[in-house]
Tab-separated table of C-alpha atoms and ligand atoms in Angstrom:
chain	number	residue	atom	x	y	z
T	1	UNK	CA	54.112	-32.747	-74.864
T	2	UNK	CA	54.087	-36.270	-76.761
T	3	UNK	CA	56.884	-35.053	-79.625
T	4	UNK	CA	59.216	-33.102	-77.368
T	5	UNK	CA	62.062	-35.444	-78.388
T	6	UNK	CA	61.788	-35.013	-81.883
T	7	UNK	CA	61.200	-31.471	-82.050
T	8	UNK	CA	64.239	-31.122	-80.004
T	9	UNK	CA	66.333	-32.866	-82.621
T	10	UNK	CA	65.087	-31.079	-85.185
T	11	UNK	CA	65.789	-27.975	-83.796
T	12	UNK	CA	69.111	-28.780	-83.225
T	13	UNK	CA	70.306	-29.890	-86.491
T	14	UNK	CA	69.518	-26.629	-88.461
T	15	UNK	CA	68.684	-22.807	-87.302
T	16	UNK	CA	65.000	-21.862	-88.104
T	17	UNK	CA	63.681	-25.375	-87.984
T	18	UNK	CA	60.942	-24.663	-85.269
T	19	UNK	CA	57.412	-23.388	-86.545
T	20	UNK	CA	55.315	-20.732	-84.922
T	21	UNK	CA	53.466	-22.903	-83.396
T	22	UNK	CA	56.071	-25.332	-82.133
T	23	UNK	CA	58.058	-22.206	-80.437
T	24	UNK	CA	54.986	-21.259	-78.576
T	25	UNK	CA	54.204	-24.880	-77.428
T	26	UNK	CA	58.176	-24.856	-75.924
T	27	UNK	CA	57.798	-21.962	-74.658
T	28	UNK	CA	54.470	-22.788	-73.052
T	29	UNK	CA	55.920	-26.068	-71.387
T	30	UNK	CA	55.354	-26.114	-67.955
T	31	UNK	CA	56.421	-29.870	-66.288
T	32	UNK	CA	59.675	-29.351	-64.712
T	33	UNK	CA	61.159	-32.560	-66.141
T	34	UNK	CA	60.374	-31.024	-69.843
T	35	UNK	CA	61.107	-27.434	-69.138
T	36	UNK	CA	64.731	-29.619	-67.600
T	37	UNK	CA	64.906	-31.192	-71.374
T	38	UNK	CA	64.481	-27.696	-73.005
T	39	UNK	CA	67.154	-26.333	-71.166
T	40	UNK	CA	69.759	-29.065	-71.782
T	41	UNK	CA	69.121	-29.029	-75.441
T	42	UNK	CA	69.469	-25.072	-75.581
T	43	UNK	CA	72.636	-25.549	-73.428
T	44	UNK	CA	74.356	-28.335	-75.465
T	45	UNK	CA	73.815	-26.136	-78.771
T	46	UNK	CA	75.309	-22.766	-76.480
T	47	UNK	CA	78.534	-25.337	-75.533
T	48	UNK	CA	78.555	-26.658	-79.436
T	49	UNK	CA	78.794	-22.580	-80.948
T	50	UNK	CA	80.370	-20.605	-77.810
T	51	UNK	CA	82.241	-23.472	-76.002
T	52	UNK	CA	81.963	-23.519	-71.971
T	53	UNK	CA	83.062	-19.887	-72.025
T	54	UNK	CA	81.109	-16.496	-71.141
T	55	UNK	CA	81.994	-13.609	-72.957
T	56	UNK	CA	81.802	-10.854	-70.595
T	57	UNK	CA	80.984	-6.997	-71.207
T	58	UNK	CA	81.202	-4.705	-68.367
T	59	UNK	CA	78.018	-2.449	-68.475
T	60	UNK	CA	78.436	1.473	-67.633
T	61	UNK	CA	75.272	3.073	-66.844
T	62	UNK	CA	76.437	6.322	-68.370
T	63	UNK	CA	73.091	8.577	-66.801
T	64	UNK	CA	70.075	8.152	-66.220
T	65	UNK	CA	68.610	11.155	-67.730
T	66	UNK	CA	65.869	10.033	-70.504
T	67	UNK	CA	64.022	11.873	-72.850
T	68	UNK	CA	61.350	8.781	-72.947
T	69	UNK	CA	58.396	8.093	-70.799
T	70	UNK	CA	58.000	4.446	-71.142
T	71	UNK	CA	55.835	3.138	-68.506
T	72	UNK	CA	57.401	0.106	-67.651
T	73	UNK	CA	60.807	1.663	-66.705
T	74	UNK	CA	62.363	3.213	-63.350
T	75	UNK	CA	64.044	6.146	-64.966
T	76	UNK	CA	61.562	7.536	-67.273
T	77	UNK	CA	61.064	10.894	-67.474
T	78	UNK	CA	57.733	11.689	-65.228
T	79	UNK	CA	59.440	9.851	-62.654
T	80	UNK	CA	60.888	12.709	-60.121
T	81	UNK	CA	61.246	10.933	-57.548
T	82	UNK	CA	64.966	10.362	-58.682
T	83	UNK	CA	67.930	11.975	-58.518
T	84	UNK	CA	69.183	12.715	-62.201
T	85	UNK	CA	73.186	12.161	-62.941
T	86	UNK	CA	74.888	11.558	-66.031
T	87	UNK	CA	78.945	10.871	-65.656
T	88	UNK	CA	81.474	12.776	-67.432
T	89	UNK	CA	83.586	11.772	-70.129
T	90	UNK	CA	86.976	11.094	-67.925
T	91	UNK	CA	85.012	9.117	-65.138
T	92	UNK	CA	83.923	6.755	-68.341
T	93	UNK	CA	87.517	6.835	-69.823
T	94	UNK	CA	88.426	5.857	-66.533
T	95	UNK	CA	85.552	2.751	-65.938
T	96	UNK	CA	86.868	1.769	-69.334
T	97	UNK	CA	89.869	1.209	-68.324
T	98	UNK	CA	89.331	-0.936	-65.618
T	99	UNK	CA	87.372	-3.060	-67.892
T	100	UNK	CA	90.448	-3.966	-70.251
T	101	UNK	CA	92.533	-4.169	-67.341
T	102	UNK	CA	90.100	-6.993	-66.199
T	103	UNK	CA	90.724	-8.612	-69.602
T	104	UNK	CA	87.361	-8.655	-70.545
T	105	UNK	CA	88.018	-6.645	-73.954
T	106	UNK	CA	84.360	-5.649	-74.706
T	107	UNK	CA	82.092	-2.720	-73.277
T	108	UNK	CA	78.684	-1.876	-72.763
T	109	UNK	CA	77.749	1.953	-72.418
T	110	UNK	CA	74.260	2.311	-71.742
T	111	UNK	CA	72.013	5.423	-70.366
T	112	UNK	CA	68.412	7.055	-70.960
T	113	UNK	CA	67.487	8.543	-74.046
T	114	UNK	CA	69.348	11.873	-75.136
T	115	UNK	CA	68.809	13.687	-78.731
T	116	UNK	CA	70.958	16.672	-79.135
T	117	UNK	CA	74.115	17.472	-80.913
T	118	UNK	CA	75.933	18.303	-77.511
T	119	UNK	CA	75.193	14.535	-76.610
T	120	UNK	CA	76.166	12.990	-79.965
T	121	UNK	CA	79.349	15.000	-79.309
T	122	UNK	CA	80.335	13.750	-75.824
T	123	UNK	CA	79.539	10.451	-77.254
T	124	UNK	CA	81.653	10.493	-79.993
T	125	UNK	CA	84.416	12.281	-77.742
T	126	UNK	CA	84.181	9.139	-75.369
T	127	UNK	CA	84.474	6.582	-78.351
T	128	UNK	CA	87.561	8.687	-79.293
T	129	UNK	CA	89.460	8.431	-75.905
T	130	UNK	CA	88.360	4.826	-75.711
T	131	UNK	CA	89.763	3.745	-78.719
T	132	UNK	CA	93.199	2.896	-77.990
T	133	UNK	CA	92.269	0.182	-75.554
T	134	UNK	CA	90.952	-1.599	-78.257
T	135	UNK	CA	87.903	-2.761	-76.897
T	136	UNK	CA	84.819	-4.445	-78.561
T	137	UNK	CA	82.729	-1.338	-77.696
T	138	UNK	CA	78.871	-1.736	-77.640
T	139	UNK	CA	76.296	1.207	-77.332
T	140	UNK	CA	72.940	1.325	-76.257
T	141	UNK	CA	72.070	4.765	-76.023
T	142	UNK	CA	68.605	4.236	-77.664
T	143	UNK	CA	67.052	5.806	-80.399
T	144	UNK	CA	68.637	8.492	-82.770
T	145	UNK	CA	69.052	9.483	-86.747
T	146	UNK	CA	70.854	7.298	-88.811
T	147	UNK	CA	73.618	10.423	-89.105
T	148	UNK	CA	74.240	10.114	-85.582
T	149	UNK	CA	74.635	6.584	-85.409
T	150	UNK	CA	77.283	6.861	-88.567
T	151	UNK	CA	79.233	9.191	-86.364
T	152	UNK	CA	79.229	6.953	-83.312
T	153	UNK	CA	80.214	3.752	-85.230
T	154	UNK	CA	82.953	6.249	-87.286
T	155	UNK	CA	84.100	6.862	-83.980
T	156	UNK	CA	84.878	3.230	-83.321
T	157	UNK	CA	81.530	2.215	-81.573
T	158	UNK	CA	81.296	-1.611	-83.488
T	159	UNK	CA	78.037	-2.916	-81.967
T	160	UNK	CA	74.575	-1.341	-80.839
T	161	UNK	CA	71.943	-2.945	-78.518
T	162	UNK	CA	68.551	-1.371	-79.126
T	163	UNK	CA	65.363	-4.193	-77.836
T	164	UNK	CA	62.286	-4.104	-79.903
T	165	UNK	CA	60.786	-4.697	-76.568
T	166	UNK	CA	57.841	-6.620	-78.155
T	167	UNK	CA	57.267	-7.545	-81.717
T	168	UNK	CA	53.289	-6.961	-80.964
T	169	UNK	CA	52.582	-3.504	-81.910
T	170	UNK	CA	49.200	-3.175	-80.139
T	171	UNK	CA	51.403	-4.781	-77.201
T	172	UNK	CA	54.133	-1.472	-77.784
T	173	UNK	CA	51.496	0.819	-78.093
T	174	UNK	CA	49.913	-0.124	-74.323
T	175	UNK	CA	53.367	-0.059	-73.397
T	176	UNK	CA	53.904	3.681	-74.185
T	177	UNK	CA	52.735	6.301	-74.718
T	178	UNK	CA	51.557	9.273	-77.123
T	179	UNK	CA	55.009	9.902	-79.608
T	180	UNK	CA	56.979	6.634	-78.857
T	181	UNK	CA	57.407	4.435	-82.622
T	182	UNK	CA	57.163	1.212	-82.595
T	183	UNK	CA	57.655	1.910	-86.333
T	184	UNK	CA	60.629	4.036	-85.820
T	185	UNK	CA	62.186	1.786	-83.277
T	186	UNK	CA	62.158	-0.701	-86.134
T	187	UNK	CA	63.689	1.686	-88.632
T	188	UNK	CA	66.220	2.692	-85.960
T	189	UNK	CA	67.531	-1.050	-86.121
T	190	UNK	CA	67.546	-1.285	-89.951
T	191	UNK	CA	69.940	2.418	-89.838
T	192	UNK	CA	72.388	0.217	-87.355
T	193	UNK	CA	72.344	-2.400	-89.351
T	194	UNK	CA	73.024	0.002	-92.738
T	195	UNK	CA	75.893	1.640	-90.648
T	196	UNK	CA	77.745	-1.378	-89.952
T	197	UNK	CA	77.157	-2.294	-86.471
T	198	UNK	CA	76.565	-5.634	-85.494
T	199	UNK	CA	73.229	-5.662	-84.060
T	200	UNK	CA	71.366	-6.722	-80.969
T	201	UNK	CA	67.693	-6.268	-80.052
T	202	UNK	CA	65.690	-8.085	-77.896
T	203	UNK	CA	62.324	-8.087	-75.381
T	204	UNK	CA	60.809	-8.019	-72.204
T	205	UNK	CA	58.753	-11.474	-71.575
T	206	UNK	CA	56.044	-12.152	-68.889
T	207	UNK	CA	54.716	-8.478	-69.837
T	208	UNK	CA	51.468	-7.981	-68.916
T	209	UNK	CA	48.748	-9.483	-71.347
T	210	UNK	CA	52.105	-10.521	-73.772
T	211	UNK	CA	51.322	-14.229	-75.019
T	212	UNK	CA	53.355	-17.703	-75.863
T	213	UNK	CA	52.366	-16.518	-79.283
T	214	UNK	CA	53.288	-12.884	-78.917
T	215	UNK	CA	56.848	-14.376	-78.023
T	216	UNK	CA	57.044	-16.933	-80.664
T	217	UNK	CA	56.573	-14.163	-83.047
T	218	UNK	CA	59.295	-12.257	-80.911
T	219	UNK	CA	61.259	-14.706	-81.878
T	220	UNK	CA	60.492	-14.899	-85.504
T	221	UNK	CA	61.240	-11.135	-85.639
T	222	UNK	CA	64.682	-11.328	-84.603
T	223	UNK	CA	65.759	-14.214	-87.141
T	224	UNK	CA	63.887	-11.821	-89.769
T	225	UNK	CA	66.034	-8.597	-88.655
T	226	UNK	CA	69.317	-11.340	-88.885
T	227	UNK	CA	70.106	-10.136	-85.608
T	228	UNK	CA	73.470	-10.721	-84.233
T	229	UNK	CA	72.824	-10.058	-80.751
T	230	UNK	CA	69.779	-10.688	-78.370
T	231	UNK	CA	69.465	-9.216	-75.117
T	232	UNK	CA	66.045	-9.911	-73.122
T	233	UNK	CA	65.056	-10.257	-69.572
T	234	UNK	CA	61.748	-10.766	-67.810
T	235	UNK	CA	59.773	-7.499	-67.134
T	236	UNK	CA	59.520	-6.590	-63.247
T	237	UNK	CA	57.559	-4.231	-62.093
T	238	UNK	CA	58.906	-0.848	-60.533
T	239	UNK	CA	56.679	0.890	-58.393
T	240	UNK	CA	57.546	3.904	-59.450
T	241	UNK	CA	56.329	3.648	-62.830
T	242	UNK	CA	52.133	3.196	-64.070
T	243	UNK	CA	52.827	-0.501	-64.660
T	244	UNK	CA	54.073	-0.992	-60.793
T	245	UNK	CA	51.118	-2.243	-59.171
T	246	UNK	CA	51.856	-5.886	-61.438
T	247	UNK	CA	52.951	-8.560	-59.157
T	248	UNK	CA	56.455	-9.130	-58.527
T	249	UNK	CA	56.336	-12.820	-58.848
T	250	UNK	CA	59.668	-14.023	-59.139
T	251	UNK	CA	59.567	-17.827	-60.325
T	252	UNK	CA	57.095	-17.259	-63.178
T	253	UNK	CA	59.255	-14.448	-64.265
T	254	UNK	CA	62.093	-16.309	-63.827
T	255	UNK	CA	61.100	-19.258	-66.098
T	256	UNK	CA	59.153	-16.916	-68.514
T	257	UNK	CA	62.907	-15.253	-69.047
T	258	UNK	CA	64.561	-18.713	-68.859
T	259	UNK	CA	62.371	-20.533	-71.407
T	260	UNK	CA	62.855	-17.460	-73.681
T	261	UNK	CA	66.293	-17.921	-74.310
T	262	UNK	CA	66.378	-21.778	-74.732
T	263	UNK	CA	63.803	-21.352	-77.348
T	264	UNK	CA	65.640	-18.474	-79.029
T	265	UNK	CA	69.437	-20.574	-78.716
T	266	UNK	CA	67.020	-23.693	-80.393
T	267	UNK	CA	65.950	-21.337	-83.223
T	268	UNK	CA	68.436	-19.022	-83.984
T	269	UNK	CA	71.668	-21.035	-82.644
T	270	UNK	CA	74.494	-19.056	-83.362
T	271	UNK	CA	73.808	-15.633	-82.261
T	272	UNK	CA	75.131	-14.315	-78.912
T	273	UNK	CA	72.546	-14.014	-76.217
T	274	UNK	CA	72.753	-12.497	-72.800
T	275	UNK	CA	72.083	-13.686	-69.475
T	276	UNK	CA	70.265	-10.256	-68.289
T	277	UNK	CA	71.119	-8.708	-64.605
T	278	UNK	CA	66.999	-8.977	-64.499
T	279	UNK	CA	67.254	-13.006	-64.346
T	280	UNK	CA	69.567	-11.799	-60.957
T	281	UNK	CA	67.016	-9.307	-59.518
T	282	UNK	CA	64.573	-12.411	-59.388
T	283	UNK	CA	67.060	-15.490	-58.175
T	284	UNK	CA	70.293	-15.566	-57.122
T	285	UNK	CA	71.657	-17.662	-59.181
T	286	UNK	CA	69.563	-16.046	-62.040
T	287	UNK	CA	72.447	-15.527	-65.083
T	288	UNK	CA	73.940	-18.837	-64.056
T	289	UNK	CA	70.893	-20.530	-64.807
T	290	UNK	CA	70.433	-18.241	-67.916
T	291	UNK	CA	73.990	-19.614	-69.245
T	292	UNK	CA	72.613	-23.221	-68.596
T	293	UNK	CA	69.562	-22.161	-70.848
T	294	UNK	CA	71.368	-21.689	-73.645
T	295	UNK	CA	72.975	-17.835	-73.039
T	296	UNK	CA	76.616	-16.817	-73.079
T	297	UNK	CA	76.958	-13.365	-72.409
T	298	UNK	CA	76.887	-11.885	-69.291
T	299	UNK	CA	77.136	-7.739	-68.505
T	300	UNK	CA	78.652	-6.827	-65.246
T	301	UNK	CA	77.946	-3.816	-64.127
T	302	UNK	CA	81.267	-2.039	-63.565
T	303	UNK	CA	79.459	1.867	-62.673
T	304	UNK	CA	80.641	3.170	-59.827
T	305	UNK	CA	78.448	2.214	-56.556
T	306	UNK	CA	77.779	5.940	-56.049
T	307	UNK	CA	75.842	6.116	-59.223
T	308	UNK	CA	74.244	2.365	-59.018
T	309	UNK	CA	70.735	3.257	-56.745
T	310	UNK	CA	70.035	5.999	-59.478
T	311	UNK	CA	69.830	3.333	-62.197
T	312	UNK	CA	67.041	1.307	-61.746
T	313	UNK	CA	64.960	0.657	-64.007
T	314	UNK	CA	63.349	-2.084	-62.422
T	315	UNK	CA	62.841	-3.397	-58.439
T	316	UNK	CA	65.324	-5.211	-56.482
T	317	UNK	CA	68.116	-4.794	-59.474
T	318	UNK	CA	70.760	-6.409	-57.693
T	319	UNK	CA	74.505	-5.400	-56.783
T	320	UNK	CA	73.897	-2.150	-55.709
T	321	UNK	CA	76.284	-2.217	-53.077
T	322	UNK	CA	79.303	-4.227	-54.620
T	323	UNK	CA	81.576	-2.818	-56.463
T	324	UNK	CA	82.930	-3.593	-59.924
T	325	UNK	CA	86.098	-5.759	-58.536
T	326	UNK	CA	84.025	-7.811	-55.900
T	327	UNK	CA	81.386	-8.188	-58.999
T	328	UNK	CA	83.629	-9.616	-61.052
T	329	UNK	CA	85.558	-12.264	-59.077
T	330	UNK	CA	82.166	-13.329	-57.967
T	331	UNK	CA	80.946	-13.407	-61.125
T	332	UNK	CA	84.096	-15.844	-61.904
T	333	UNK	CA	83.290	-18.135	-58.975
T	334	UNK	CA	79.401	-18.266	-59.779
T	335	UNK	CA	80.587	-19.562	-63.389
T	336	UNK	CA	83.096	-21.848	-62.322
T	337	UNK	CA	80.482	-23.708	-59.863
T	338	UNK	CA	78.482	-24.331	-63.198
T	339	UNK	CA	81.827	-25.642	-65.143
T	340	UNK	CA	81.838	-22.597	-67.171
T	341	UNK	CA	84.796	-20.093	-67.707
T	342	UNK	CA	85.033	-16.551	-68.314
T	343	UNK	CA	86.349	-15.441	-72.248
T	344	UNK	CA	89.128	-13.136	-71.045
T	345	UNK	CA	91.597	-10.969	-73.902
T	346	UNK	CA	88.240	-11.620	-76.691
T	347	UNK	CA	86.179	-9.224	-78.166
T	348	UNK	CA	83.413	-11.928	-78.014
T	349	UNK	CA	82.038	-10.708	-81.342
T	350	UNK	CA	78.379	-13.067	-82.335
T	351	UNK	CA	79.263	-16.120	-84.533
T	352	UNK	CA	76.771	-15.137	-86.181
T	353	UNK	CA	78.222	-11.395	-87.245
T	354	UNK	CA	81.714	-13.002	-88.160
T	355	UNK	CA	80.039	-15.623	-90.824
T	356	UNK	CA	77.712	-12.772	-92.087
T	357	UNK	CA	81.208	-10.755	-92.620
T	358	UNK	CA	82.581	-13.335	-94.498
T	359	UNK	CA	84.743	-14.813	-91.886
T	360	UNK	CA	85.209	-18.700	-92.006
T	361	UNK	CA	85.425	-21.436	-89.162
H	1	LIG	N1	67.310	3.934	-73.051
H	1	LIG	C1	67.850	2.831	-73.760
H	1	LIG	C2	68.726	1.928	-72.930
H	1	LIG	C3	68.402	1.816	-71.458
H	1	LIG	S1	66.948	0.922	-71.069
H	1	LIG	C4	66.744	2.028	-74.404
H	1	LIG	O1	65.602	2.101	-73.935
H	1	LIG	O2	67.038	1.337	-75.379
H	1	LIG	C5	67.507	-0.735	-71.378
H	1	LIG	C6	66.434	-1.787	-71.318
H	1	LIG	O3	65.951	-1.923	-69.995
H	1	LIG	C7	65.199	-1.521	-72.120
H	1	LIG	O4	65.380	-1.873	-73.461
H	1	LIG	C8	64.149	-2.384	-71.413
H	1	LIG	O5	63.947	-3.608	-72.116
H	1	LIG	C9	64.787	-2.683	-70.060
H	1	LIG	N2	63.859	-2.326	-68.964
H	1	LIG	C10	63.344	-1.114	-68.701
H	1	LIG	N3	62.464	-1.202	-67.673
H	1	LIG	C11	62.418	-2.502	-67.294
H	1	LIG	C12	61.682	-3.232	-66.313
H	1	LIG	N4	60.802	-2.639	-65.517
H	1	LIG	N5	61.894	-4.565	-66.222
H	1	LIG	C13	62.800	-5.182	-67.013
H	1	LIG	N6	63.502	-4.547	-67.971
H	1	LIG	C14	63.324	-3.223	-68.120
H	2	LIG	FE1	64.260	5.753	-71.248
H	2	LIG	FE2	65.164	3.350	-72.103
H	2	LIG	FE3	63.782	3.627	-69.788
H	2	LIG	FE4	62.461	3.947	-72.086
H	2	LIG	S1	63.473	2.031	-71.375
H	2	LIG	S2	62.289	5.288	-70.284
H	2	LIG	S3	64.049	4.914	-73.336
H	2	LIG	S4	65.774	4.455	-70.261
C-alpha cells in the first residue's frame, strides 16, 4: 500500500478521519511489515488515551440457558448436547466479591438469553446485593424491553454490552434464523443508550462470506451508534452448532480479529475496546497481542471451574481448567512481559462515555 504512512497520520490526528474505503484497504493489508505498522500506530493512540494500563473486568458466565438459536454459538438452544446450569444469586454475590477483592472494581455478568419477569427479578436482586461493593457493573444479558433494561440500570447496572454481530443485514439474516431482529437488536441498543448506560456493541470478523467492506461498514456503524464500548472477537467455529463444519484456522482468524481492532482504535480512538478471550482460544498470547493492537480491556473469566466446560460458545475457549486466582496473576505476568500494567481500584469507565457526560480532562 503506497500511502500507508500518510493515512496513518491522518488517522491519528482526529477520530473519523479514515474513509470507507481506506478502512477496508487497512483492514485488507496483508504484508507482515505493514500489518507490523498498523499495529504500532493503533497501539501508540491506545498508550496516548488509556496509558500502558489494562482495565480489567472479571466476566461471570451467569448460565448458559438461552432462549436464542443463533447458529454460530455453542449454547444455543437446539444444542442438547449440553448440560444446562444457571448460578444462583449468592454464588454471584459471592464471585463478585472476589472480583473487588482483586481490585479490579468493574464486572461483567454475562449468560444466554432469558425473557421473563422471574429473570428480570433475580437480575435486579443481584444488582441490589452487588451494590455496596461499588463496582463498575456491566451486563450483557442480551436482548430485552426497554422497561427491563430501566430496571436493571435503576438497580445500579451502569454499562451494557450487546454486539450487533454484523452491521450487514443479509449477513445477520444467514446468521440466524426465523424470529431473530437484526432490526430489534438495533433498537435494543438505542433503549440502552435512552436508559443511561454506557454502551458497548461489537462483531464477529472472519465470518463466513463477511467482507473487508462488510467490516469497514462495521466500523462505521459503531461511530454512528457513538458507542462507548466495543467488544469483538474472531468467529470460530463450534462443532456443535450448523456453522461447525468452517475451518478452524487459527492465524487468519487471529489477524482478521487483530486488524479489526487497530482499525477501529485508528477510527474511533477514544472508546474502550476489548481484547476478547476468542483472540486466546486461537494463540496463546492472543489478548496480549490484542492490547498491542490498539485494545485495553481485558475480561477474565472469574466463573467457577465447575461451571466453565458448560460455557462455550465457541471451540478450544481457553482456561477451562484454571481458576479465577491462577487466571489472574497470570494474566498480570502476561501484561507485564508486554510493559503493560493492570488498572487496579478503577472503574475503567470509556473516555469516550466520561467526555459525552460532560466530564473534562
Ligand atoms: N446472549 C448474549 C450474551 C452471550 S453471547 C448475547 O448474545 O448478546 C456473547 C457473544 O459471544 C455474542 O455476542 C457473540 O458475538 C459471541 N459468540 C457466540 N458464538 C461465538 C463463536 N462461535 N465464535 C466467536 N464468538 C461467538
Ligand atoms: Fe444465545 Fe447469545 Fe449464544 Fe445467541 S450468541 S445463542 S443469544 S448465548
Amino acid at each position: 500500500m503506497d500511502d500507508l504512512e500518510n493515512i496513518l497520520e491522518k488517522a491519528a490526528e482526529r477520530p473519523h478521519a479514515l474513509s470507507r474505503g481506506e478502512r477496508a484497504a487497512l483492514l485488507s493489508l496483508e504484508g507482515p511489515e505493514e500489518i507490523e505498522r498498523l499495529f504500532g500506530a493503533a497501539y501508540d493512540l491506545k498508550v496516548r488515551y488509556c496509558g500502558k494500563t489494562v482495565a480489567m473486568r472479571g466476566i461471570i458466565e451467569a448460565g448458559n440457558i438461552c432462549a436464542k438459536d443463533c447458529l454460530y454459538c455453542g449454547i444455543r438452544k437446539s444444542n442438547a448436547k449440553l448440560e444446562r446450569y444457571s448460578l444462583d444469586a449468592d454464588d454471584i454475590v459471592r464471585l463478585a466479591e472476589f472480583d473487588a477483592a482483586r481490585g479490579y472494581a468493574s464486572l461483567v455478568i454475562q449468560s444466554g438469553e432469558i425473557e421473563s419477569e422471574a429473570h428480570t427479578r433475580f437480575i435486579e436482586d443481584v444488582l441490589r446485593r452487588i451494590a455496596p461493593l461499588n463496582l463498575g457493573v456491566t451486563l450483557s444479558l442480551g436482548e430485552q424491553t426497554e422497561d427491563v433494561y430501566r430496571r436493571w440500570r435503576e438497580a445500579g447496572a451502569a454499562r451494557y454490552l450487546l454486539r450487533v454481530e454484523t452491521s450487514n443485514r443479509g449477513l445477520y439474516s444467514r446468521l440466524h434464523p426465523e424470529g431473530h431482529s437484526f432490526d430489534r437488536r438495533v433498537e435494543c441498543l438505542r433503549a440502552l443508550r435512552r436508559c443511561g448506560y454506557q454502551v458497548g456493541t461489537g462483531v464477529m470478523c472472519a465470518l463466513p462470506g463477511q467482507t473487508a467492506e462488510d467490516l469497514a461498514d462495521d466500523i462505521g456503524f459503531f461511530a454512528e451508534m457513538d458507542a462507548d464500548m466495543i467488544g469483538m472477537g474472531p468467529f470460530i467455529p463450534h462443532p456443535d452448532t450448523p456453522l461447525g463444519g468452517e475451518g478452524f484456522d487459527a492465524r487468519r482468524r487471529l489477524m482478521a480479529g487483530l486488524k479489526m481492532i487497530a482499525v477501529t482504535r485508528l477510527h474511533l480512538h477514544d472508546v474502550n475496546i476489548a481484547a476478547a478471550t476468542a483472540l486466546q482460544a486461537l494463540a496463546d498470547d492472543g489478548r496480549e497481542r490484542g492490547i498491542m493492537a490498539g485494545a485495553n480491556v481485558i475480561m477474565p473469566n472469574i466463573t467457577d471451574v465447575k461451571y466453565r466446560r458448560g460455557y462455550q460458545l465457541y471451540q478450544n475457549k481457553p482456561c477451562l481448567d484454571e481458576n479465577a486466582s491462577l487466571c489472574a496473576s497470570c494474566l498480570e505476568r502476561r501484561l507485564a512481559a508486554i510493559g503493560e500494567r493492570v488498572g487496579y481500584g478503577k472503574r475503567g469507565d470509556s473516555l469516550h462515555y466520561r467526555l459525552r457526560a460532560g466530564e473534562t480532562e
